[in-house]
Coordinates of C-alpha atoms and ligand atoms in Angstrom, one line a residue:
M455 CA -0.9 9.3 -20.2
R456 CA 2.4 11.4 -21.2
I457 CA 5.9 10.5 -19.1
Y458 CA 9.2 12.6 -19.9
N459 CA 11.6 10.6 -21.3
S460 CA 15.0 11.6 -20.2
A461 CA 16.9 10.4 -23.0
T462 CA 15.0 12.2 -25.8
H463 CA 14.2 15.2 -23.4
K464 CA 10.8 15.3 -24.4
K465 CA 7.1 14.5 -22.8
E466 CA 5.8 11.7 -25.0
E467 CA 2.7 10.3 -25.1
F468 CA 3.1 6.5 -23.2
Q469 CA 2.8 3.5 -25.6
P470 CA 3.3 0.0 -23.7
I471 CA 5.0 -2.1 -25.8
E472 CA 2.2 -4.9 -25.0
S473 CA -1.1 -3.4 -25.1
G474 CA -2.3 -3.2 -21.2
K475 CA 1.2 -4.4 -20.0
V476 CA 4.0 -2.5 -18.5
R477 CA 7.3 -4.0 -17.8
M478 CA 9.7 -1.6 -15.7
Y479 CA 13.0 -1.9 -14.2
V480 CA 14.7 0.4 -11.4
C481 CA 18.3 -0.1 -10.2
G482 CA 18.3 -1.3 -6.8
P483 CA 21.0 -0.5 -4.0
T484 CA 24.3 -1.7 -3.1
V485 CA 24.1 -3.4 0.0
Y486 CA 26.7 -2.6 2.1
D487 CA 25.1 0.0 4.3
N488 CA 21.6 1.5 5.7
I489 CA 19.9 3.5 2.6
H490 CA 19.4 7.3 3.4
I491 CA 16.2 9.3 2.6
G492 CA 17.9 10.4 -0.6
N493 CA 17.9 6.5 -2.1
A494 CA 14.4 6.6 -0.6
R495 CA 13.1 9.5 -2.5
T496 CA 14.0 7.6 -5.7
F497 CA 12.5 4.4 -4.5
I498 CA 9.2 6.1 -3.1
S499 CA 9.2 8.1 -6.7
F500 CA 8.9 4.7 -8.6
D501 CA 6.6 3.5 -6.0
V502 CA 4.1 6.4 -6.9
I503 CA 4.5 5.9 -10.6
R504 CA 4.1 2.1 -10.1
R505 CA 1.0 2.6 -8.2
W506 CA -0.3 5.2 -10.5
L507 CA 0.2 3.0 -13.3
I508 CA -1.6 -0.1 -11.7
A509 CA -4.7 2.5 -10.7
S510 CA -4.6 3.6 -14.4
G511 CA -5.7 -0.2 -15.5
Y512 CA -1.8 -1.5 -16.3
E513 CA -0.7 -4.9 -15.5
V514 CA 2.5 -3.9 -14.4
T515 CA 5.9 -6.5 -14.2
F516 CA 8.5 -4.5 -11.6
A517 CA 11.9 -6.1 -11.4
Q518 CA 14.5 -4.7 -9.1
N519 CA 17.9 -5.8 -8.2
L520 CA 19.9 -5.9 -5.2
T521 CA 23.9 -5.2 -5.9
D522 CA 25.3 -7.5 -3.4
V523 CA 28.9 -7.8 -4.6
D524 CA 30.9 -4.4 -5.3
D525 CA 34.2 -2.9 -4.0
K526 CA 32.5 -1.2 -1.6
I527 CA 30.8 -4.1 -0.1
I528 CA 34.0 -6.0 0.0
N529 CA 35.9 -2.9 1.9
R530 CA 33.2 -2.6 4.1
A531 CA 33.7 -6.5 4.9
N532 CA 37.3 -6.0 5.3
E533 CA 36.8 -3.2 7.9
Q534 CA 34.5 -5.4 9.8
G535 CA 36.3 -8.7 9.6
R536 CA 33.3 -10.2 8.0
T537 CA 32.5 -12.0 4.6
A538 CA 31.0 -9.8 2.0
A539 CA 28.2 -12.4 1.7
E540 CA 27.4 -11.5 5.3
V541 CA 27.6 -7.6 4.7
A542 CA 25.5 -8.2 2.0
T543 CA 22.8 -10.3 3.5
E544 CA 22.7 -7.9 6.8
F545 CA 21.9 -4.8 4.5
S546 CA 19.8 -6.7 2.0
D547 CA 17.4 -7.6 4.7
K548 CA 17.3 -4.2 6.2
F549 CA 16.9 -2.6 3.0
I550 CA 13.6 -4.8 2.0
G551 CA 12.7 -4.2 5.9
V552 CA 12.5 -0.3 6.0
M553 CA 11.5 -0.4 2.4
R554 CA 8.0 -1.9 3.5
A555 CA 8.3 0.1 6.4
A556 CA 7.9 3.3 4.0
N557 CA 5.0 1.2 2.4
V558 CA 7.0 1.0 -0.8
L559 CA 5.4 -2.1 -2.3
D560 CA 7.6 -5.1 -2.8
P561 CA 9.0 -5.7 -6.5
D562 CA 7.5 -8.5 -8.4
V563 CA 10.9 -9.9 -9.1
R564 CA 14.3 -8.8 -6.9
P565 CA 17.1 -10.5 -8.6
R566 CA 20.5 -10.6 -6.8
A567 CA 23.9 -9.9 -8.9
T568 CA 25.4 -12.9 -7.2
K569 CA 22.5 -15.2 -8.3
E570 CA 22.9 -14.4 -11.7
I571 CA 26.5 -15.1 -12.7
G572 CA 25.7 -17.3 -15.6
P573 CA 23.2 -15.3 -17.6
M574 CA 26.0 -12.1 -17.0
I575 CA 28.5 -14.5 -18.6
A576 CA 26.5 -15.5 -21.3
M577 CA 25.8 -11.9 -22.2
I578 CA 29.4 -11.1 -22.1
K579 CA 30.2 -13.9 -24.1
T580 CA 27.5 -12.5 -27.0
L581 CA 29.3 -9.3 -26.8
I582 CA 33.0 -10.8 -27.7
E583 CA 31.7 -12.7 -30.0
Q584 CA 30.2 -9.6 -31.9
G585 CA 33.4 -7.8 -31.4
H586 CA 31.8 -5.1 -29.1
A587 CA 34.0 -6.7 -26.2
Y588 CA 37.6 -8.2 -25.3
A589 CA 39.6 -10.0 -22.7
A590 CA 42.5 -8.3 -21.9
D591 CA 45.6 -10.3 -20.5
N592 CA 45.1 -9.7 -16.6
G593 CA 41.9 -11.3 -16.7
D594 CA 39.4 -8.2 -17.4
V595 CA 37.0 -8.1 -19.8
Y596 CA 36.1 -4.8 -21.1
F597 CA 33.2 -3.3 -23.6
A598 CA 34.5 -1.4 -26.3
V599 CA 32.4 1.6 -26.0
R600 CA 33.5 2.7 -29.7
S601 CA 32.1 0.2 -31.0
D602 CA 28.8 1.2 -30.4
P603 CA 27.7 3.8 -33.1
N604 CA 24.5 4.8 -30.3
Y605 CA 26.8 5.3 -27.2
G606 CA 25.8 8.4 -25.5
Q607 CA 22.0 7.7 -26.3
V608 CA 20.7 7.5 -22.7
S609 CA 22.9 10.5 -21.4
G610 CA 22.9 12.8 -24.8
R611 CA 26.9 12.6 -24.2
N612 CA 29.0 12.9 -27.0
I613 CA 32.3 10.5 -27.3
D614 CA 34.5 13.3 -27.9
D615 CA 33.4 15.2 -25.0
L616 CA 34.0 12.3 -22.9
M617 CA 37.4 12.0 -24.0
V618 CA 38.3 14.9 -22.6
G619 CA 39.7 13.7 -19.1
A620 CA 39.1 10.0 -19.5
R621 CA 42.4 8.2 -18.1
I622 CA 43.4 4.3 -17.9
E623 CA 43.8 3.9 -14.3
E624 CA 46.9 1.5 -13.1
N625 CA 45.4 -1.5 -12.3
E626 CA 43.2 -1.7 -15.4
D627 CA 44.2 -3.5 -18.9
K628 CA 41.9 -1.3 -21.5
N629 CA 42.1 -0.5 -25.3
D630 CA 40.7 3.0 -24.8
P631 CA 40.4 5.1 -22.1
L632 CA 36.2 5.3 -22.4
D633 CA 35.9 1.1 -22.5
F634 CA 34.4 0.1 -19.0
A635 CA 34.8 -3.5 -17.1
L636 CA 32.1 -5.9 -17.8
W637 CA 33.7 -8.6 -16.0
K638 CA 36.9 -8.0 -13.1
A639 CA 39.7 -10.6 -12.8
A640 CA 39.6 -11.7 -9.1
K641 CA 42.1 -10.4 -6.1
P642 CA 43.4 -12.6 -3.1
G643 CA 40.8 -12.6 -0.6
E644 CA 37.7 -11.2 -3.0
P645 CA 34.5 -13.2 -3.8
S646 CA 34.8 -14.5 -7.0
W647 CA 33.3 -17.2 -9.7
P648 CA 34.8 -19.3 -12.4
S649 CA 34.5 -18.0 -15.8
P650 CA 36.1 -18.3 -19.4
W651 CA 38.4 -15.7 -18.8
G652 CA 39.3 -17.1 -15.4
E653 CA 38.2 -16.7 -11.5
G654 CA 36.5 -13.0 -11.2
R655 CA 33.4 -11.0 -10.8
P656 CA 30.8 -9.1 -12.9
G657 CA 31.1 -5.1 -13.3
W658 CA 28.2 -3.3 -12.0
H659 CA 26.7 -2.0 -15.4
T660 CA 26.6 -5.8 -16.4
E661 CA 24.3 -7.1 -14.0
C662 CA 21.2 -5.2 -15.0
A663 CA 21.4 -5.6 -18.6
A664 CA 21.3 -9.2 -17.7
M665 CA 18.5 -9.0 -15.3
V666 CA 16.7 -7.1 -17.4
H667 CA 16.5 -9.2 -20.6
R668 CA 16.3 -12.5 -18.5
Y669 CA 13.3 -11.2 -16.3
L670 CA 11.5 -8.8 -18.5
G671 CA 12.7 -9.5 -21.8
T672 CA 14.3 -6.3 -24.0
P673 CA 12.9 -4.0 -25.0
I674 CA 11.2 -3.0 -21.8
D675 CA 8.9 -0.1 -21.4
I676 CA 10.5 1.8 -18.4
H677 CA 13.7 2.3 -17.0
G678 CA 14.3 3.9 -13.9
G679 CA 16.9 5.1 -11.3
G680 CA 18.3 8.6 -9.7
S681 CA 19.3 11.3 -12.5
D682 CA 23.2 10.4 -11.1
L683 CA 22.8 7.1 -12.4
A684 CA 22.0 8.1 -16.1
F685 CA 25.8 8.4 -16.8
P686 CA 28.0 5.9 -16.9
H687 CA 25.5 3.0 -15.2
H688 CA 22.6 3.5 -17.5
E689 CA 24.6 4.4 -21.0
N690 CA 26.6 1.5 -20.0
E691 CA 23.6 -0.8 -19.4
C692 CA 22.0 0.4 -22.8
A693 CA 25.2 -0.2 -24.7
Q694 CA 25.5 -3.6 -23.4
A695 CA 22.2 -4.6 -23.9
T696 CA 21.7 -3.0 -27.5
C697 CA 24.7 -4.4 -28.7
A698 CA 23.9 -8.0 -27.5
W699 CA 20.5 -8.5 -28.5
H700 CA 20.1 -5.8 -31.1
Q701 CA 16.6 -5.2 -29.6
G702 CA 16.5 -2.1 -28.1
F703 CA 16.6 -1.5 -24.5
S704 CA 14.2 0.7 -22.8
N705 CA 11.6 2.6 -24.5
T706 CA 11.6 5.3 -21.7
W707 CA 14.1 6.5 -19.3
M708 CA 12.7 8.2 -16.2
H709 CA 15.5 10.0 -13.8
T710 CA 14.5 11.2 -10.2
G711 CA 15.7 14.8 -9.1
M712 CA 18.2 14.5 -6.1
L713 CA 17.4 14.9 -2.4
L714 CA 19.1 17.9 -0.9
V715 CA 20.5 19.2 2.3
D716 CA 21.1 22.7 2.7
G717 CA 21.4 23.0 -1.1
E718 CA 24.1 19.9 -1.8
K719 CA 23.1 16.4 -3.0
M720 CA 22.6 14.0 0.4
S721 CA 25.1 11.3 -0.3
K722 CA 26.9 8.8 2.0
S723 CA 30.5 10.6 1.0
L724 CA 29.6 13.9 2.2
G725 CA 28.5 12.4 5.2
N726 CA 25.4 14.6 4.9
F727 CA 22.4 12.2 4.9
F728 CA 19.9 10.7 7.4
T729 CA 19.1 7.1 6.9
L730 CA 15.5 5.9 6.0
A731 CA 15.4 3.9 9.4
E732 CA 16.4 6.9 11.7
V733 CA 13.7 9.3 10.2
L734 CA 11.2 6.7 10.1
E735 CA 11.4 6.1 14.0
Q736 CA 10.4 10.1 14.3
H737 CA 8.0 10.3 11.6
S738 CA 5.3 8.5 10.0
A739 CA 5.9 6.9 6.6
A740 CA 2.9 8.8 5.5
A741 CA 4.4 12.2 6.1
L742 CA 7.7 11.5 4.7
R743 CA 5.9 10.3 1.6
L744 CA 3.5 13.3 1.6
L745 CA 6.8 15.9 1.9
M746 CA 8.4 13.9 -1.0
L747 CA 5.3 13.8 -3.2
Q748 CA 4.7 17.7 -2.9
T749 CA 7.6 18.1 -5.1
S750 CA 7.7 16.2 -8.5
Y751 CA 10.0 13.4 -9.3
R752 CA 12.3 15.2 -11.6
S753 CA 12.8 18.7 -9.4
P754 CA 15.5 18.5 -6.6
L755 CA 13.8 18.4 -3.5
D756 CA 15.3 20.2 -0.4
F757 CA 15.0 18.1 2.7
S758 CA 14.4 19.6 6.5
W759 CA 13.0 18.6 9.1
E760 CA 11.0 21.5 9.6
R761 CA 9.4 20.3 6.4
L762 CA 8.9 16.9 7.4
E763 CA 7.0 18.5 10.4
G764 CA 4.8 20.4 8.4
A765 CA 4.2 17.3 6.2
E766 CA 3.0 15.8 9.6
N767 CA 0.7 18.3 10.6
S768 CA -0.9 18.6 6.9
L769 CA -1.7 15.0 7.3
T770 CA -3.2 15.6 10.8
R771 CA -5.2 18.1 9.2
I772 CA -6.4 15.8 6.3
A773 CA -7.3 13.3 8.9
G774 CA -9.5 15.7 11.1
T775 CA -11.3 16.4 7.7
V776 CA -12.1 12.6 7.2
E777 CA -12.8 12.1 10.6
N778 CA -15.0 15.3 11.1
L779 CA -17.0 14.1 7.4
R780 CA -17.7 10.6 8.6
W781 CA -18.9 11.9 11.9
A782 CA -21.2 14.6 10.8
A783 CA -22.3 12.2 8.0
N784 CA -23.2 9.5 10.8
H785 CA -24.9 12.0 13.5
A786 CA -26.7 14.4 10.9
T787 CA -30.2 15.3 12.8
A788 CA -31.8 17.6 10.2
D789 CA -32.5 17.2 6.8
A790 CA -29.4 18.0 3.8
D791 CA -30.2 20.7 1.6
E792 CA -30.1 19.0 -1.2
A793 CA -28.5 21.7 -4.0
A794 CA -25.7 22.2 -1.6
S795 CA -25.3 18.5 -1.1
E796 CA -25.0 17.9 -5.1
A797 CA -22.7 20.6 -5.2
F798 CA -20.6 19.1 -3.0
A799 CA -20.8 15.9 -4.4
D800 CA -19.8 17.8 -7.8
K801 CA -16.4 18.8 -5.8
A802 CA -15.3 15.5 -4.8
A803 CA -15.7 14.3 -8.7
E804 CA -13.9 17.4 -9.9
T805 CA -11.1 16.5 -7.3
R806 CA -10.8 13.2 -8.6
A807 CA -10.5 14.6 -12.2
A808 CA -7.9 17.2 -11.4
F809 CA -5.9 14.5 -9.7
K810 CA -6.0 11.9 -12.8
E811 CA -5.3 15.0 -15.2
C812 CA -2.5 16.2 -12.8
M813 CA -0.7 12.5 -12.1
D814 CA -1.2 11.7 -16.3
D815 CA 0.7 14.4 -16.7
D816 CA 4.1 12.9 -15.7
F817 CA 3.3 12.1 -12.7
N818 CA 2.9 15.5 -11.3
T819 CA 2.5 14.4 -7.8
A820 CA 2.6 18.4 -6.3
G821 CA -0.3 19.4 -8.8
A822 CA -1.9 16.2 -7.5
M823 CA -1.6 17.0 -4.0
G824 CA -2.5 20.7 -4.5
A825 CA -6.2 19.2 -5.8
V826 CA -6.2 17.3 -2.6
F827 CA -5.4 20.2 -0.4
G828 CA -7.7 22.3 -2.1
F829 CA -10.7 19.7 -1.6
V830 CA -10.0 19.3 2.1
T831 CA -10.3 23.7 1.9
E832 CA -13.6 22.5 0.6
C833 CA -14.9 19.9 2.6
N834 CA -14.4 22.0 5.7
Q835 CA -16.1 25.0 4.3
Y836 CA -19.5 22.1 3.7
L837 CA -19.2 20.7 7.2
E838 CA -19.1 24.4 8.6
Q839 CA -22.0 25.4 6.3
A840 CA -24.0 22.4 6.7
G841 CA -24.0 22.1 10.0
D842 CA -26.5 19.1 12.1
A843 CA -27.7 18.5 8.5
A844 CA -24.6 17.4 6.3
D845 CA -25.6 14.9 3.3
K846 CA -24.9 11.4 4.6
A847 CA -23.6 10.3 1.1
A848 CA -22.1 13.0 0.2
A849 CA -19.9 13.4 3.2
L850 CA -19.0 9.7 3.2
A851 CA -18.1 10.0 -0.4
A852 CA -15.9 12.8 0.3
A853 CA -13.9 11.0 3.1
D854 CA -13.2 8.0 0.9
T855 CA -12.2 10.4 -2.4
L856 CA -9.7 11.8 0.0
A857 CA -8.9 8.4 1.6
E858 CA -8.8 6.7 -1.7
L859 CA -6.3 9.2 -3.9
L860 CA -3.7 9.3 -0.8
D861 CA -3.7 5.7 -0.9
T862 CA -3.0 5.9 -4.3
F863 CA 0.7 7.7 -3.1
G864 CA 0.9 5.1 -0.6
I865 CA -0.4 7.2 2.3
E866 CA -2.2 6.2 4.7
L867 CA -4.2 8.3 7.1
P868 CA -3.4 8.1 10.6
E869 CA -6.3 6.8 12.5
P870 CA -8.5 9.1 14.5
K871 CA -6.5 8.8 18.1
V872 CA -9.2 7.0 20.0
E873 CA -12.1 5.1 19.7
L874 CA -13.6 6.1 22.6
P875 CA -12.4 3.9 25.8
L876 CA -14.4 1.7 27.6
G877 CA -13.9 4.2 31.0
L878 CA -16.3 6.3 29.4
L879 CA -18.8 3.8 30.3
G880 CA -17.4 4.0 33.9
V881 CA -17.9 8.0 33.7
A882 CA -21.6 7.2 32.5
A883 CA -22.2 5.0 35.3
G884 CA -20.8 7.2 37.9
L885 CA -22.5 10.7 36.5
V886 CA -25.5 9.8 34.7
A887 CA -28.0 7.1 34.9
Y888 CA -26.5 4.5 32.0
T889 CA -26.0 0.7 32.9
G890 CA -25.4 -0.6 29.3
D891 CA -22.3 -1.5 27.0
D892 CA -22.4 0.8 24.6
V893 CA -19.8 3.6 24.3
D894 CA -21.2 5.6 21.5
E895 CA -24.4 5.6 23.7
A896 CA -22.3 6.3 26.8
A897 CA -21.0 9.4 25.1
A898 CA -24.4 10.9 24.0
K899 CA -25.6 10.5 27.3
I900 CA -22.8 12.1 29.0
L901 CA -23.3 15.1 26.5
E902 CA -26.8 15.2 27.6
A903 CA -26.1 15.5 31.5
R904 CA -23.6 17.9 30.8
A905 CA -25.9 20.2 28.8
E906 CA -29.1 19.6 31.4
A907 CA -26.2 20.6 34.2
R908 CA -25.5 23.6 32.5
A909 CA -28.7 24.4 31.8
A910 CA -29.7 24.0 35.2
K911 CA -26.9 26.2 35.9
N912 CA -25.6 23.0 37.8
W913 CA -22.1 24.1 37.1
D914 CA -20.6 21.6 39.5
L915 CA -21.9 18.7 38.0
A916 CA -21.0 20.1 34.5
D917 CA -17.2 20.7 35.6
A918 CA -17.0 17.4 37.3
I919 CA -18.0 15.6 33.9
R920 CA -15.5 17.6 32.1
D921 CA -12.7 16.7 34.4
Q922 CA -13.7 12.7 34.6
L923 CA -13.3 13.0 30.9
K924 CA -10.3 14.7 30.9
D925 CA -8.9 12.3 33.5
L926 CA -9.7 9.7 30.4
G927 CA -7.4 11.8 27.9
L928 CA -10.7 13.2 26.5
T929 CA -12.4 16.5 25.8
I930 CA -15.6 18.0 24.5
E931 CA -15.5 19.6 21.2
D932 CA -18.4 22.1 19.8
T933 CA -18.7 21.8 16.1
A934 CA -20.6 22.7 13.4
A935 CA -22.2 19.7 13.1
G936 CA -22.8 19.3 16.9
T937 CA -21.0 18.5 20.4
R938 CA -19.1 15.4 20.4
I939 CA -16.1 13.7 22.9
K940 CA -12.9 13.6 21.5
S941 CA -9.4 12.8 22.3
L942 CA -7.0 15.6 23.7
Ligands
LIG658 P1 23.0 3.6 -4.6 O1 23.0 2.2 -3.8 O2 23.8 5.0 -4.6 O3 23.5 2.6 -6.3 O4 21.9 4.4 -5.0 C1 20.4 3.8 -4.9 C2 19.9 4.9 -5.7 O5 19.5 6.1 -5.4 C3 20.1 5.1 -7.4 O6 18.9 5.3 -8.0 C4 20.6 6.6 -6.9 O7 20.4 7.1 -8.0 C5 19.6 7.5 -5.5 N1 19.8 8.4 -5.2 C6 21.5 8.2 -4.4 N2 21.6 9.5 -3.8 C7 20.3 10.2 -4.1 C8 20.1 11.2 -3.7 N3 20.6 12.1 -2.8 N4 18.7 11.6 -3.8 C9 17.6 10.8 -4.8 N5 18.1 9.7 -5.3 C10 19.6 9.4 -4.8
LIG659 ZN1 21.3 -0.2 -13.1

């Protein structure tokens, strides 16, 4: 398996630190509001990466934090006359709920910043002892960027370039404009915790480094987030961890491309966002995931409602093929052609191999989806050619292949719209001589009665059967494999 490491700008052969195991961390949200589908793109991308690692046989431990103390949360709380803790609790709960609705697997560990103050203070102390950090007179603690000879290793930045435009804000007490806060002295009315430097709260970059160390141990195999986090957030996480513990921080850095609307990054500040919750009210999680995975995770992704509608249609098409494969397998009346069945079974195996090859190449979900769509076309061709002589095993295996490959993407196919309804028994009882309680059998009787009526040119009866089915939301469909009753 090859993974693009954004710190080295190369695809590298993936070698986990501990054989068969992967330790992975992805920065979670700051919980001051509902997340938008740009945030969701990053979380869904890493969900699929994690699912593929698991499907490849790795034992994956996945940690993701919740940033539940931050300026944005405090500001929101002040605006709404609530406590920061109330705001954070509301949006943590909403985040967890909407991630589940999007079929994103829960992390194995979900630490919250406010519950990890002790480990963060310990890390800051270690950094001060080693001369990598200093406490300023105002109660802030800063990381001394120039004390880290490797600063810039994650984002490829160079210290001299960073100096251009760097400045010290009025309320800061830094020795160097490049330095960043590890600990912020409390301001009146803000949540705060006691520390050796007085009451205060941790800086944002501090929490991820401390949590990775505590829950996964450094170094880890994969650290991820959106590409907008590479600098300064990931650079600063890495500087703290490597200077505190001297063990390296993450072997591979993965960054997702941004989700765009009309060419611009979707963001809260631009106001060009749709929340994940509102999108999932109108569309299935499966369609949203399909839309996202048709572009590979590193590329920018253009969102539009038309594209989402298109993904919904693609899903319906795939689900229809799966349904037709299963129906043809269970209703074949003639013997299958052996050579055609074998050739078809081979196509399923080739599709799985092509899918794997794409996914093993830096999680190329776009290529993998291409293999799935190609196979859908082949399935439809096979059904057309086989008619009522589909090979049961090959058709069922093809249906399973499609469902399983989509499942590794966390995409659940829509269920066929209806099981044939019980009302069908009533129709059967009224129009044909049937008194049993088996819906499939009733359907067969009705189709038989209709075929007989048409053969006898009894158009009134044939039409009455069709109309009564229509009242039940059903239609009669002629397919290559035979005639069947389907939902409208
Ligand atoms: P935040 O709560 O702003 O820290 O964002 C949470 C995650 O969403 C981070 O990994 C961001 O990089 C990511 N993110 C924010 N905006 C976008 C976007 N438009 N497209 C993709 N990922 C994004
Ligand atoms: Zn982080």
